[in-house]
PDB file of C-alpha atoms in Angstrom:
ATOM      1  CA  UNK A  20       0.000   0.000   0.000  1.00  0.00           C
ATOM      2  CA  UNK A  21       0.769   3.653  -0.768  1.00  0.00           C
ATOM      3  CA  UNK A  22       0.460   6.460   1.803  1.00  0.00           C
ATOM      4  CA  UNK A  23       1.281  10.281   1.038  1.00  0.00           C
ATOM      5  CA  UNK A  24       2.098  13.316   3.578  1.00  0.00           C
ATOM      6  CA  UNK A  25       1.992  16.767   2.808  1.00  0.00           C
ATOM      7  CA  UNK A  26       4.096  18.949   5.380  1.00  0.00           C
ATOM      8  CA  UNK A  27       2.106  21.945   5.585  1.00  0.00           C
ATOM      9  CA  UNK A  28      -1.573  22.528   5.138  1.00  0.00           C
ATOM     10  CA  UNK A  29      -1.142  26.310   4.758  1.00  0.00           C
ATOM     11  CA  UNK A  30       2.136  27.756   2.943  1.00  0.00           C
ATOM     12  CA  UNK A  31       1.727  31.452   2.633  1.00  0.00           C
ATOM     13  CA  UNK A  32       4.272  33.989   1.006  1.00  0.00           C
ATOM     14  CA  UNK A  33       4.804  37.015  -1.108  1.00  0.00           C
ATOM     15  CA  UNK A  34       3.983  37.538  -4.527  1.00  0.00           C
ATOM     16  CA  UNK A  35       7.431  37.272  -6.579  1.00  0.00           C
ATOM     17  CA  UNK A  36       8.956  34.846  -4.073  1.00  0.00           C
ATOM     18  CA  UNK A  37       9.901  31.802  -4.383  1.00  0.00           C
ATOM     19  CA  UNK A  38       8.465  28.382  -2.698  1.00  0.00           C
ATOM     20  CA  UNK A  39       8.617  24.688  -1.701  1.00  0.00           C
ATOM     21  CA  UNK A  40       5.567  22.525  -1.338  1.00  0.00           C
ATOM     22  CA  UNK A  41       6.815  19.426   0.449  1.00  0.00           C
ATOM     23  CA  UNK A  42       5.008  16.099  -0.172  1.00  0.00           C
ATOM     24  CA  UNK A  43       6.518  12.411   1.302  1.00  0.00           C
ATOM     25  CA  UNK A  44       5.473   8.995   0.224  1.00  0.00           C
ATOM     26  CA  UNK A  45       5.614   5.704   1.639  1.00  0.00           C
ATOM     27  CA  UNK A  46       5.782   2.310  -1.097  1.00  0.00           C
ATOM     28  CA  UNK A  47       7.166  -0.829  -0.845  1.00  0.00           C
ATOM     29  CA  UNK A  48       7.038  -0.586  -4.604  1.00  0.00           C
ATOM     30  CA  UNK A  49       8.581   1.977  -7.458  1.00  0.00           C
ATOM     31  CA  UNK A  50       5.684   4.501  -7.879  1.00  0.00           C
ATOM     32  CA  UNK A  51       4.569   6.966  -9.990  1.00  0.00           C
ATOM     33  CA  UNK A  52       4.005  10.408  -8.466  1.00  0.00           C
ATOM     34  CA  UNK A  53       1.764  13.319  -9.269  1.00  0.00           C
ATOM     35  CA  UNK A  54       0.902  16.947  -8.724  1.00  0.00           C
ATOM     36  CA  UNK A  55      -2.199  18.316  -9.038  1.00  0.00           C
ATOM     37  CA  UNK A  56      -3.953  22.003  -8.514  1.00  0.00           C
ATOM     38  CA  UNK A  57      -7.194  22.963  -7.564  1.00  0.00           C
ATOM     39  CA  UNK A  58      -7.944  26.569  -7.899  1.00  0.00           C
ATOM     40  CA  UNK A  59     -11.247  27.933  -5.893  1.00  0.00           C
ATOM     41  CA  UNK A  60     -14.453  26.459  -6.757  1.00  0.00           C
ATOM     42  CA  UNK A  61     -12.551  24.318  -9.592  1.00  0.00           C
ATOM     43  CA  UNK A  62     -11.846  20.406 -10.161  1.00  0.00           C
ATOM     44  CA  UNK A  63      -8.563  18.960 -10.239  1.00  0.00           C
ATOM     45  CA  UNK A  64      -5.868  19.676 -12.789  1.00  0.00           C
ATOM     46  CA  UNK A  65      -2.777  17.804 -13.292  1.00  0.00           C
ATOM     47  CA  UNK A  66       0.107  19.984 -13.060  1.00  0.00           C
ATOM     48  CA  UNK A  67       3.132  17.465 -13.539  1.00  0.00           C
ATOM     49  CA  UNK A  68       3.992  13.871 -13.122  1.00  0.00           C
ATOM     50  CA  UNK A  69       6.656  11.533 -12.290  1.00  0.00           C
ATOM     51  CA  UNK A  70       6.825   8.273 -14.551  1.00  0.00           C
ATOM     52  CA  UNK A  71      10.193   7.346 -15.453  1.00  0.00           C
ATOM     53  CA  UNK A  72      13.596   8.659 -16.771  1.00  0.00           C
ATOM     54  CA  UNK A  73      14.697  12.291 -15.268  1.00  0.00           C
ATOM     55  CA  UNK A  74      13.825  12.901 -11.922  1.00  0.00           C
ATOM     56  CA  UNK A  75      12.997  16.472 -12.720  1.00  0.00           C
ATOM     57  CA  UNK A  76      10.113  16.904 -13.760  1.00  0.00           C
ATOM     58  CA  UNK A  77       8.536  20.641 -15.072  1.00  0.00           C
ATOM     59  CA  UNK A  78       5.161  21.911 -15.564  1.00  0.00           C
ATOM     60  CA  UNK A  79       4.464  24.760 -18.338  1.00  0.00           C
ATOM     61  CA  UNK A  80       3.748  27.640 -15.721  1.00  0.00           C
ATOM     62  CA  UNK A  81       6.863  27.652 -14.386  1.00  0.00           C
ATOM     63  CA  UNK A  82       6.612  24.731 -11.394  1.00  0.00           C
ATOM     64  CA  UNK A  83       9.072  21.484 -10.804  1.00  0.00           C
ATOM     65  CA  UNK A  84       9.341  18.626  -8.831  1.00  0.00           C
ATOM     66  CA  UNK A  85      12.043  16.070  -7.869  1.00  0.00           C
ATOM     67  CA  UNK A  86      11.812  12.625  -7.519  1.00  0.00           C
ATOM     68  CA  UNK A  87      13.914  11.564  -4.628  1.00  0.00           C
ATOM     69  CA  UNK A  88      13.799   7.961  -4.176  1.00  0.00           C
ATOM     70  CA  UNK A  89      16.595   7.770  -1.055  1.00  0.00           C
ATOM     71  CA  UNK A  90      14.575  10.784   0.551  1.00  0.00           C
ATOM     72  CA  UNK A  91      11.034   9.343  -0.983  1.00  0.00           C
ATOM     73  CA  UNK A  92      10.253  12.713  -1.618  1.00  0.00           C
ATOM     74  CA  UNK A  93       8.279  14.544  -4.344  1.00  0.00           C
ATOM     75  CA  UNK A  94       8.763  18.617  -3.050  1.00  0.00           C
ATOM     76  CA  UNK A  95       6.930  20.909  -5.574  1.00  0.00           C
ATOM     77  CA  UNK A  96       8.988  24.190  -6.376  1.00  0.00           C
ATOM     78  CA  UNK A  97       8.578  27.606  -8.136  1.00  0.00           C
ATOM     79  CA  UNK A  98      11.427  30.231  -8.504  1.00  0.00           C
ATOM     80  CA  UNK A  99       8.837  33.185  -8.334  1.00  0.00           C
ATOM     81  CA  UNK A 100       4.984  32.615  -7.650  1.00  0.00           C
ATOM     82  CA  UNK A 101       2.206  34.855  -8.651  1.00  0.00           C
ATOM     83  CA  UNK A 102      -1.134  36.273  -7.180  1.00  0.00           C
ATOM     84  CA  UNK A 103      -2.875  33.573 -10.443  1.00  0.00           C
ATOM     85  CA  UNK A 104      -0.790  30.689  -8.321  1.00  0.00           C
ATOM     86  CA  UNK A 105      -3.152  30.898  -5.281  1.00  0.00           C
ATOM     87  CA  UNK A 106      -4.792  27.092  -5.011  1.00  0.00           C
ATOM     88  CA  UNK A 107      -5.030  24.214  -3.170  1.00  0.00           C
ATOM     89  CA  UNK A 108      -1.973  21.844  -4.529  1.00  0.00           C
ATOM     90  CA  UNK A 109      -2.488  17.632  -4.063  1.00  0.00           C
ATOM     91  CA  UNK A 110       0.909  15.278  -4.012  1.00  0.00           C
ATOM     92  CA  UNK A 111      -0.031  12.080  -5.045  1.00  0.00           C
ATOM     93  CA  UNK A 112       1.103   8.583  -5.473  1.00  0.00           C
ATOM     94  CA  UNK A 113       0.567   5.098  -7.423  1.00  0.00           C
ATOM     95  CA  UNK A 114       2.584   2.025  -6.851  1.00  0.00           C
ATOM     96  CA  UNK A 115       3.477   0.126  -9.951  1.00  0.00           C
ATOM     97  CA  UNK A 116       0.806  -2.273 -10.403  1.00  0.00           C
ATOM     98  CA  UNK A 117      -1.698  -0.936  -8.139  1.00  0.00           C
ATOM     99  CA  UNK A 118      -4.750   0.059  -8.935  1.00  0.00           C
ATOM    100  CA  UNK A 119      -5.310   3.035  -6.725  1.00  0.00           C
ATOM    101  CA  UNK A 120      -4.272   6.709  -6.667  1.00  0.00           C
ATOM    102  CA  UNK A 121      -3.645   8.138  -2.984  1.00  0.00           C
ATOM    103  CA  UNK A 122      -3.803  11.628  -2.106  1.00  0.00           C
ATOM    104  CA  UNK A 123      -2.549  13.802   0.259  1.00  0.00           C
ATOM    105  CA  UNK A 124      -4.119  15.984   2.598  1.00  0.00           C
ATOM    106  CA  UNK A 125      -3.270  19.329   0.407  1.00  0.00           C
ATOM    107  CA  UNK A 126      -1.345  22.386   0.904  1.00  0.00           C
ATOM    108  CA  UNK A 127      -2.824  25.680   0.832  1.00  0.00           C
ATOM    109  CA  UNK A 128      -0.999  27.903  -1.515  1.00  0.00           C
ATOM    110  CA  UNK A 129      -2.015  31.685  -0.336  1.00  0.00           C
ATOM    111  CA  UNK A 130       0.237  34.350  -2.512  1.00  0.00           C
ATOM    112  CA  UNK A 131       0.112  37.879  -0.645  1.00  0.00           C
ATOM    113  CA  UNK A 132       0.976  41.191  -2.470  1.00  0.00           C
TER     114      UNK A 132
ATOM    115  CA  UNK B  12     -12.757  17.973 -18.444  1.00  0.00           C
ATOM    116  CA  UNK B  13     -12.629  16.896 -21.698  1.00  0.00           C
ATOM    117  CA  UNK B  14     -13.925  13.205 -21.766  1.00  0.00           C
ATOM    118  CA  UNK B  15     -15.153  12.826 -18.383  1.00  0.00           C
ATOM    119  CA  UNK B  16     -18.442  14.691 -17.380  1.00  0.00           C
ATOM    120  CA  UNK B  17     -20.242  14.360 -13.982  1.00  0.00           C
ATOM    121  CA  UNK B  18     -23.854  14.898 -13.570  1.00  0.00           C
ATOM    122  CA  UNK B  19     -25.384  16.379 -11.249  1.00  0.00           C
ATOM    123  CA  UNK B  20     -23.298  19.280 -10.471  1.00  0.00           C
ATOM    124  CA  UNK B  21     -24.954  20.056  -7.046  1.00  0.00           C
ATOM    125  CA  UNK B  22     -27.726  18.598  -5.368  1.00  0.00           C
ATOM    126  CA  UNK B  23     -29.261  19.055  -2.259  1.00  0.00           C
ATOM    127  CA  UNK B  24     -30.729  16.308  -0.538  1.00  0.00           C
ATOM    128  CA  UNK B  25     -32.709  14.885   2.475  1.00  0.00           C
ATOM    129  CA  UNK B  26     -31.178  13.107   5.477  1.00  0.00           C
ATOM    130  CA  UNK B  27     -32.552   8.952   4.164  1.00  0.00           C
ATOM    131  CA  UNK B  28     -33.079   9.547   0.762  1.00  0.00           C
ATOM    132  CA  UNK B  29     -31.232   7.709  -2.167  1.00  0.00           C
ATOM    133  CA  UNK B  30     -29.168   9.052  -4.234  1.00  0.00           C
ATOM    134  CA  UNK B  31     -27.308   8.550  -7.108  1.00  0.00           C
ATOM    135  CA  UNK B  32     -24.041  10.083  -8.999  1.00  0.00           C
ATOM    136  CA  UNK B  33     -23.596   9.670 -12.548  1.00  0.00           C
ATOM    137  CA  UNK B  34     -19.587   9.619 -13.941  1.00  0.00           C
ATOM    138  CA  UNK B  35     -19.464   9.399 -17.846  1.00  0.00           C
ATOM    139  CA  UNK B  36     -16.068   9.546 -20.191  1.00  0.00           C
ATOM    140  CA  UNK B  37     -15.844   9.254 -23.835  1.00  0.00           C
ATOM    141  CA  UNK B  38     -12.078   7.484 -23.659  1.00  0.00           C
ATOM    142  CA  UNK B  39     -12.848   3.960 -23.361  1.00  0.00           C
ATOM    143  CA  UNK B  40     -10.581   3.905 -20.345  1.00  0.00           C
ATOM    144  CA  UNK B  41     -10.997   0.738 -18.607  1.00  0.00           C
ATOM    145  CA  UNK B  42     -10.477   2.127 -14.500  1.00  0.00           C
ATOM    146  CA  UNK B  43     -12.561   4.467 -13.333  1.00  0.00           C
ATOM    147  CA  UNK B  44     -12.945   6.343  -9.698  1.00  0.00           C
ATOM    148  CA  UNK B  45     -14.904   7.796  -7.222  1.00  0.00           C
ATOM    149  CA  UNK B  46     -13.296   9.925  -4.615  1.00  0.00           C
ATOM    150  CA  UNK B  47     -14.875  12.481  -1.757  1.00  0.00           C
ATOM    151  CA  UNK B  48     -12.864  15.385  -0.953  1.00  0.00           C
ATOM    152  CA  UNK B  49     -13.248  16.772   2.653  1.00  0.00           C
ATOM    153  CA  UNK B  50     -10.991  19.818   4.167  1.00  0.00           C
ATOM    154  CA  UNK B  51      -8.445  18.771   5.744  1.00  0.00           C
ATOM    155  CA  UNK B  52      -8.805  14.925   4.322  1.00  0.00           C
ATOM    156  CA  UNK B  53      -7.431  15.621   0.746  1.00  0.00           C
ATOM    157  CA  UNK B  54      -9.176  13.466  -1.548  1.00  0.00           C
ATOM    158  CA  UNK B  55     -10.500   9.502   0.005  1.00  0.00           C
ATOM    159  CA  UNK B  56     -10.839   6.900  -2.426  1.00  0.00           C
ATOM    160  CA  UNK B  57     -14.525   5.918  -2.084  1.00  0.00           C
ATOM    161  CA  UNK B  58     -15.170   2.990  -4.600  1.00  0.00           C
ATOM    162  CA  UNK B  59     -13.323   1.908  -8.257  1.00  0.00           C
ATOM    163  CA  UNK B  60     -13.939  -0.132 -10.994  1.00  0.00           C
ATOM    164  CA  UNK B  61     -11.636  -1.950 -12.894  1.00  0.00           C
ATOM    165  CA  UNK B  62     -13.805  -2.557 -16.009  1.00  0.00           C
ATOM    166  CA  UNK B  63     -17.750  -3.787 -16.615  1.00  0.00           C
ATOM    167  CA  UNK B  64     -19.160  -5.045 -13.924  1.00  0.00           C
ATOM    168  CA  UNK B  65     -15.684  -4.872 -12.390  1.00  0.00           C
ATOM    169  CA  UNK B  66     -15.881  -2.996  -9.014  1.00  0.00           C
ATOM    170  CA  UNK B  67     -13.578  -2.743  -5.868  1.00  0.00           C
ATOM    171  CA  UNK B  68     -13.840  -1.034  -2.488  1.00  0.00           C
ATOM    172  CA  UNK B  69     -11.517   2.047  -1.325  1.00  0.00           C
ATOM    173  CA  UNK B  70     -11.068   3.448   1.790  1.00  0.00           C
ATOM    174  CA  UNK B  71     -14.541   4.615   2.544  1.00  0.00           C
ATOM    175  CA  UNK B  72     -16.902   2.840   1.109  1.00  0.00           C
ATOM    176  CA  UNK B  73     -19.416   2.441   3.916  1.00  0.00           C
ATOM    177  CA  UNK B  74     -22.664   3.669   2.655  1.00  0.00           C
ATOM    178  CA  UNK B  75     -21.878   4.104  -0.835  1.00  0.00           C
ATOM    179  CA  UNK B  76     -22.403   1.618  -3.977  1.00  0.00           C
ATOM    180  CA  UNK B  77     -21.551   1.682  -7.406  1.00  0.00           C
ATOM    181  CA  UNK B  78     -22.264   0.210 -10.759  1.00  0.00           C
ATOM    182  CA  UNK B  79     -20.486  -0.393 -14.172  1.00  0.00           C
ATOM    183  CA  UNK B  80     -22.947  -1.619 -16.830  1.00  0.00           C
ATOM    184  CA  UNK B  81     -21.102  -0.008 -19.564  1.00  0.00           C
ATOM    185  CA  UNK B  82     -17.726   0.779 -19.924  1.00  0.00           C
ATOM    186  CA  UNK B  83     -18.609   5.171 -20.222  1.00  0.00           C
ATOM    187  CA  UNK B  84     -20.780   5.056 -17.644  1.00  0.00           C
ATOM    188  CA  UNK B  85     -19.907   4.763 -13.257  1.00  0.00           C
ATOM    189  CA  UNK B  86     -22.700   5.308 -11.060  1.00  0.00           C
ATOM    190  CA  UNK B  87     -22.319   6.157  -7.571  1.00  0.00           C
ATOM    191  CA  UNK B  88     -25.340   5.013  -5.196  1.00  0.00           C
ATOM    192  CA  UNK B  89     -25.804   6.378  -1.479  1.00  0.00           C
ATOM    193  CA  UNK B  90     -28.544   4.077  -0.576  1.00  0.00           C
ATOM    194  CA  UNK B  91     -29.746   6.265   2.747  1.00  0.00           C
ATOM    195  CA  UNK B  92     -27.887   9.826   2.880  1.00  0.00           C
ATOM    196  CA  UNK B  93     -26.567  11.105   5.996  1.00  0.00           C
ATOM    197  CA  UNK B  94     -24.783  14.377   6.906  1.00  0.00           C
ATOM    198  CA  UNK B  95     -21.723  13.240   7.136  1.00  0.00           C
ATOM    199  CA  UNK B  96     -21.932  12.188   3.593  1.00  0.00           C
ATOM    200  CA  UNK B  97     -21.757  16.197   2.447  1.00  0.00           C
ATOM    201  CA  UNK B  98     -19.630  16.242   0.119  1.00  0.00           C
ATOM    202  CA  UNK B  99     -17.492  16.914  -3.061  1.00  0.00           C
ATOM    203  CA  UNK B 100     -17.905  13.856  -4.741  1.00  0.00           C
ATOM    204  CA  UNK B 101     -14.915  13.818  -7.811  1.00  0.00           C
ATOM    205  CA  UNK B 102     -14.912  10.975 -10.603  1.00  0.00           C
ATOM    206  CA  UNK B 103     -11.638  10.116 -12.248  1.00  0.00           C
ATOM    207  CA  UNK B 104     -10.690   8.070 -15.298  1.00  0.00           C
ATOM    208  CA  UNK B 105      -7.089   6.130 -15.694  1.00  0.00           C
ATOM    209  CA  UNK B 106      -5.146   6.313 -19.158  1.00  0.00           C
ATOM    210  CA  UNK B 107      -3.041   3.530 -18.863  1.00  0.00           C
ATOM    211  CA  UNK B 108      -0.890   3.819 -22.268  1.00  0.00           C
ATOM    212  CA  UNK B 109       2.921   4.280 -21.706  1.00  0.00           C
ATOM    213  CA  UNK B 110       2.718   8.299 -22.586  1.00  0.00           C
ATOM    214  CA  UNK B 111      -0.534   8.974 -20.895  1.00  0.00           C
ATOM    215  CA  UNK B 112      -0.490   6.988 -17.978  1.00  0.00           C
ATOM    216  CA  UNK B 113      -2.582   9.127 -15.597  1.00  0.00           C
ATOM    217  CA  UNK B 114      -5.309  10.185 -14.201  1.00  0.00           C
ATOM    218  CA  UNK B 115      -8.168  12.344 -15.645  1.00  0.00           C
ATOM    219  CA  UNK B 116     -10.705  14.139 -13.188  1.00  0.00           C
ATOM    220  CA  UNK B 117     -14.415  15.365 -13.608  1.00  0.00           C
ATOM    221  CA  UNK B 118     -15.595  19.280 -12.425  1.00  0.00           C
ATOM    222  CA  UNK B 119     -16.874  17.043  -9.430  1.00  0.00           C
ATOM    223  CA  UNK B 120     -20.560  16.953  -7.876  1.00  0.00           C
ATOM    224  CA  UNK B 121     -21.237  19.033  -4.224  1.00  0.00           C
ATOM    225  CA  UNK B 122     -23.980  17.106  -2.441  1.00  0.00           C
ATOM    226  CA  UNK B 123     -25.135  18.575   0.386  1.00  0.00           C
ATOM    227  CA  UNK B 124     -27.097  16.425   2.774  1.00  0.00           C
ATOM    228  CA  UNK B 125     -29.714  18.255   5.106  1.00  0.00           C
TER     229      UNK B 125
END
């Protein structure tokens, strides 16, 4: 079985900062490892995934994460955020084989001017 | 989302009443979901289905069914609502190829149970 924890439920910071969004899995198996974003009143979107190959993995508006398999880690990053950023952001994790998707509990993304 | 759809968007119910949740995707994908989402819970994995006719239990399942009779359509039952079954209910669809492995979520259905 899978579990994921998400380090913070709130992160707040400055618009034009940067930030870390940490997420940690548990697997006795490889895994495949997801971020997803949930803006107010919205449904999930997937902002970047972990499959295979490079551990770094990018989204289009300007986010990465790192697979770390030694620190079973998956922390979501972005050099400079913006007021648009402000969501909810999900880490979440699939074991190879399984047939499930586990979630964590969220982080709170709140961008101040 | 484009090949998932989730109907109804909100409903408002009474405390004993059945309900039902209706997940439909045009991709043929074989798994398909349904989660809750809850503050501070992140998203629970409430039943799956793992083709037709093909269904598992997730982590809360008590008080919820679900049927597959077709492969584009995943019904969610609660046979007797209760409060603590308010709710964001979100249906999600698998891609399982080797470039689109992932998952694929509907706008999601609030229930509110009075």
């Amino acid at each position: 079985a899978q579990s994921v924890t998400q380090l913070d439920s709130q992160v707040p910071v400055f618009e034009e900062a940067p930030v870390e969004l940490r997420c940690n899995y548990s697997s006795s198996v490889s895994v495949y490892l997801f971020w997803y974003v949930q803006y107010p009143n919205q449904g999930l979107q997937l902002l970047l995934k972990y499959l295979s190959g490079s551990t770094l993995v990018e989204s289009i508006n300007g986010f990465e994460a790192e697979f770390n398999k030694s620190q079973t880690s998956f922390h979501l990053r972005k050099p400079s955020v913006h007021i648009s950023d402000t969501a909810e952001y999900f880490c979440a994790v699939s074991g190879w084989g399984a047939q499930k998707l586990v979630f964590g509990q969220g982080t709170r993304l709140t961008i101040n001017p | 989302d484009a090949g998932i759809t989730q109907s109804p968007r909100h409903k408002v119910t009474e405390t004993g009443t059945p309900v039902t949740l209706r997940c439909h995707q045009t991709e043929n994908h074989r798994y398909m979901y349904w989660y809750r989402q809850d503050p501070g819970h992140g998203l629970r994995l409430i039943h799956y289905s793992y083709g037709v006719k093909d269904t598992d239990k997730g982590e809360v399942s008590d008080g919820y069914s679900v049927s597959r009779s077709k492969t584009e359509d995943f019904l969610l039952t609660l046979e007797s609502a209760t409060s603590s079954q308010t709710s964001v209910y979100f249906c999600a669809i698998r891609g399982d190829g080797s470039t689109n492995y992932g998952y694929t979520f509907g706008s999601g259905t609030r229930l509110t149970v009075v």
